[in-house]
Amino acid sequence: MSEIAIRVAHPDSPLTEEAIGRLVDAFYAKVRNDPQLGPVFDAAIADWAPHLETMRRFWSSVMLTSGKYKGNPVAAHRRVSGIEMQMFARWLALFEETCAEMFDAAIAAEFGIKARRIAESLQLALFYRPDRPWPPQGH
Ligand code: HEM
């Protein structure tokens, strides 16, 4: 691969609000095109502009501790019809892939660590049952 191709694939964006905006746009473009995730998101989200804005604030709060996001992700995901445990692996794979395309390895890894922690806590909130093994068999 030529050096130019590598630079296009890994632009090494600094971690700014603007770069977070581009990450969010690129990630949700992939989500909407994904056969497993796309239909669930499109059924739940009538107007994408406010969702993308919320997600910019969310990642800005998580990665830059900006305090811009105020919300309740668990309550929001409880309302998502058709959400399933196994969708989280796909969500994380697409998210980490997009981070790796935009940021250097250290920043991409930091996004991945945060995303995995939040995904784990969402999965526990949505799917954990005290009378069943965790993680559920097959996951
Ligand atoms: C199976 C995986 C997932 C699906 C299908 C999913 C789907 C959705 C949908 C449809 C919404 C919009 C809800 C609404 O506005 O009514 C939403 C909101 C949101 N999601 Fe997810 N999500 C997933 C995983 C995640 C993960 C892993 C994170 C964080 C790392 C995350 C963070 C958020 C946040 C912060 C919101 C905004 C909540 C609010 O309104 O304040 N989601 N998600």
Coordinates of C-alpha atoms and ligand atoms in Angstrom, one line a residue:
M1 CA 0.0 0.0 0.0
S2 CA 1.3 3.5 -0.8
E3 CA 1.9 6.1 1.8
I4 CA -0.9 8.2 0.4
A5 CA -3.4 5.3 0.7
I6 CA -2.3 4.8 4.3
R7 CA -2.8 8.5 5.1
V8 CA -6.3 8.5 3.5
A9 CA -7.3 5.4 5.6
H10 CA -5.8 6.8 8.8
P11 CA -6.0 10.6 8.8
D12 CA -4.9 10.8 12.5
S13 CA -7.5 13.4 13.4
P14 CA -6.8 15.2 16.6
L15 CA -9.5 14.6 19.2
T16 CA -11.7 17.7 18.7
E17 CA -15.5 18.5 18.7
E18 CA -15.2 18.7 14.9
A19 CA -13.6 15.3 14.6
I20 CA -16.2 13.8 17.0
G21 CA -18.9 15.2 14.7
R22 CA -17.3 13.5 11.7
L23 CA -17.0 10.2 13.6
V24 CA -20.6 10.3 14.5
D25 CA -21.7 11.0 11.0
A26 CA -19.5 8.3 9.5
F27 CA -20.6 5.7 12.1
Y28 CA -24.3 6.3 11.7
A29 CA -24.0 6.2 7.9
K30 CA -22.6 2.7 8.4
V31 CA -25.2 1.8 11.0
R32 CA -28.0 2.8 8.6
N33 CA -26.5 0.7 5.8
D34 CA -26.1 -2.4 8.0
P35 CA -28.6 -5.2 7.4
Q36 CA -28.8 -6.1 11.2
L37 CA -28.8 -2.6 12.8
G38 CA -30.2 -0.4 10.1
P39 CA -33.9 -1.4 10.3
V40 CA -33.9 -1.1 14.1
F41 CA -32.5 2.4 14.0
D42 CA -34.6 3.5 11.1
A43 CA -37.8 2.3 12.9
A44 CA -36.9 4.2 16.1
I45 CA -35.5 7.4 14.6
A46 CA -37.8 9.5 12.5
D47 CA -35.6 12.6 12.3
W48 CA -31.8 11.8 12.2
A49 CA -30.5 15.4 12.7
P50 CA -31.4 15.6 16.4
H51 CA -30.1 12.1 17.1
L52 CA -26.7 12.9 15.5
E53 CA -26.6 16.1 17.5
T54 CA -27.3 14.1 20.7
M55 CA -24.6 11.6 19.9
R56 CA -22.1 14.4 19.2
R57 CA -22.8 15.8 22.7
F58 CA -22.6 12.3 24.2
W59 CA -19.2 11.5 22.7
S60 CA -17.9 15.0 23.5
S61 CA -18.9 14.4 27.2
V62 CA -17.4 10.9 27.3
M63 CA -14.1 11.7 25.5
L64 CA -13.6 15.4 26.3
T65 CA -15.5 15.5 29.6
S66 CA -17.3 18.6 28.2
G67 CA -20.5 17.9 30.1
K68 CA -22.6 18.6 27.0
Y69 CA -24.7 15.5 27.2
K70 CA -27.7 15.3 29.5
G71 CA -29.7 12.2 29.1
N72 CA -30.6 8.7 30.1
P73 CA -29.2 6.1 27.7
V74 CA -30.8 3.2 29.6
A75 CA -34.3 4.7 29.4
A76 CA -33.7 5.6 25.8
H77 CA -32.7 2.0 24.8
R78 CA -35.6 0.5 26.8
R79 CA -37.9 2.2 24.3
V80 CA -36.0 0.8 21.2
S81 CA -38.3 -1.9 19.8
G82 CA -36.4 -4.9 18.4
I83 CA -33.1 -4.3 20.2
E84 CA -31.3 -7.6 20.9
M85 CA -28.3 -8.6 22.9
Q86 CA -26.3 -9.9 19.9
M87 CA -26.7 -6.5 18.1
F88 CA -24.2 -5.0 20.5
A89 CA -21.3 -7.0 19.0
R90 CA -22.1 -5.6 15.6
W91 CA -22.6 -2.1 16.9
L92 CA -19.1 -2.2 18.6
A93 CA -17.4 -3.7 15.5
L94 CA -18.7 -0.9 13.3
F95 CA -17.9 1.7 15.9
E96 CA -14.3 0.5 16.4
E97 CA -13.8 0.2 12.6
T98 CA -14.9 3.8 12.1
C99 CA -12.7 5.0 15.0
A100 CA -9.7 3.2 13.5
E101 CA -10.4 4.9 10.1
M102 CA -10.3 8.4 11.7
F103 CA -8.0 8.4 14.6
D104 CA -4.5 7.2 15.5
A105 CA -4.4 3.9 17.4
A106 CA -4.2 5.4 20.9
I107 CA -7.3 7.5 20.5
A108 CA -9.2 4.8 18.6
A109 CA -8.4 2.4 21.5
E110 CA -9.7 4.9 24.0
F111 CA -13.0 5.2 22.2
G112 CA -13.2 1.4 22.0
I113 CA -12.6 1.0 25.8
K114 CA -15.3 3.6 26.6
A115 CA -17.8 2.1 24.1
R116 CA -17.3 -1.4 25.4
R117 CA -17.8 -0.3 29.0
I118 CA -21.0 1.6 28.1
A119 CA -22.3 -1.3 25.9
E120 CA -21.7 -3.7 28.8
S121 CA -23.6 -1.5 31.2
L122 CA -26.5 -1.1 28.7
Q123 CA -26.6 -4.8 28.1
L124 CA -26.7 -5.5 31.9
A125 CA -29.5 -2.9 32.3
L126 CA -31.5 -4.3 29.4
F127 CA -30.9 -8.0 29.5
Y128 CA -29.5 -9.2 32.9
R129 CA -31.8 -11.5 34.9
P130 CA -30.7 -12.6 38.3
D131 CA -32.0 -16.1 37.7
R132 CA -29.9 -16.6 34.5
P133 CA -26.2 -16.9 33.8
W134 CA -24.3 -13.8 32.6
P135 CA -23.3 -13.5 29.9
P136 CA -26.2 -15.5 28.5
Q137 CA -25.2 -18.8 26.8
G138 CA -24.0 -18.2 23.2
H139 CA -22.8 -14.7 23.8
Ligands
HEM1 C1 -27.6 -2.9 19.9 C2 -27.0 -1.8 19.9 C3 -27.7 -0.4 19.9 C4 -28.9 -0.1 19.3 C5 -29.8 -0.9 18.4 C6 -29.1 1.3 19.6 C7 -30.2 2.1 19.2 C8 -30.4 3.4 19.6 C9 -31.6 4.1 19.1 C10 -32.6 3.6 18.2 C11 -31.5 5.3 19.8 C12 -32.5 6.5 19.6 C13 -33.6 6.4 20.7 C14 -34.6 7.5 20.6 O1 -34.2 8.6 20.3 O2 -35.7 7.2 20.8 C15 -30.3 5.3 20.6 C16 -29.9 6.4 21.3 C17 -28.7 6.4 22.0 N1 -27.7 5.5 22.0 FE1 -27.9 3.6 21.2 N2 -28.1 1.8 20.4 C18 -27.2 0.7 20.6 C19 -26.0 0.8 21.3 C20 -25.5 1.9 21.9 C21 -24.2 1.9 22.5 C22 -23.2 0.8 22.7 C23 -24.0 3.2 23.0 C24 -22.9 3.9 23.7 C25 -21.6 3.4 23.7 C26 -25.2 4.0 22.6 C27 -25.5 5.3 22.9 C28 -26.7 5.9 22.7 C29 -27.0 7.2 23.2 C30 -26.1 8.1 24.1 C31 -28.3 7.6 22.8 C32 -29.1 8.8 23.1 C33 -29.9 8.6 24.3 C34 -30.7 9.9 24.6 O3 -31.7 10.2 24.0 O4 -30.3 10.7 25.5 N3 -26.1 3.1 22.0 N4 -29.7 4.1 20.4

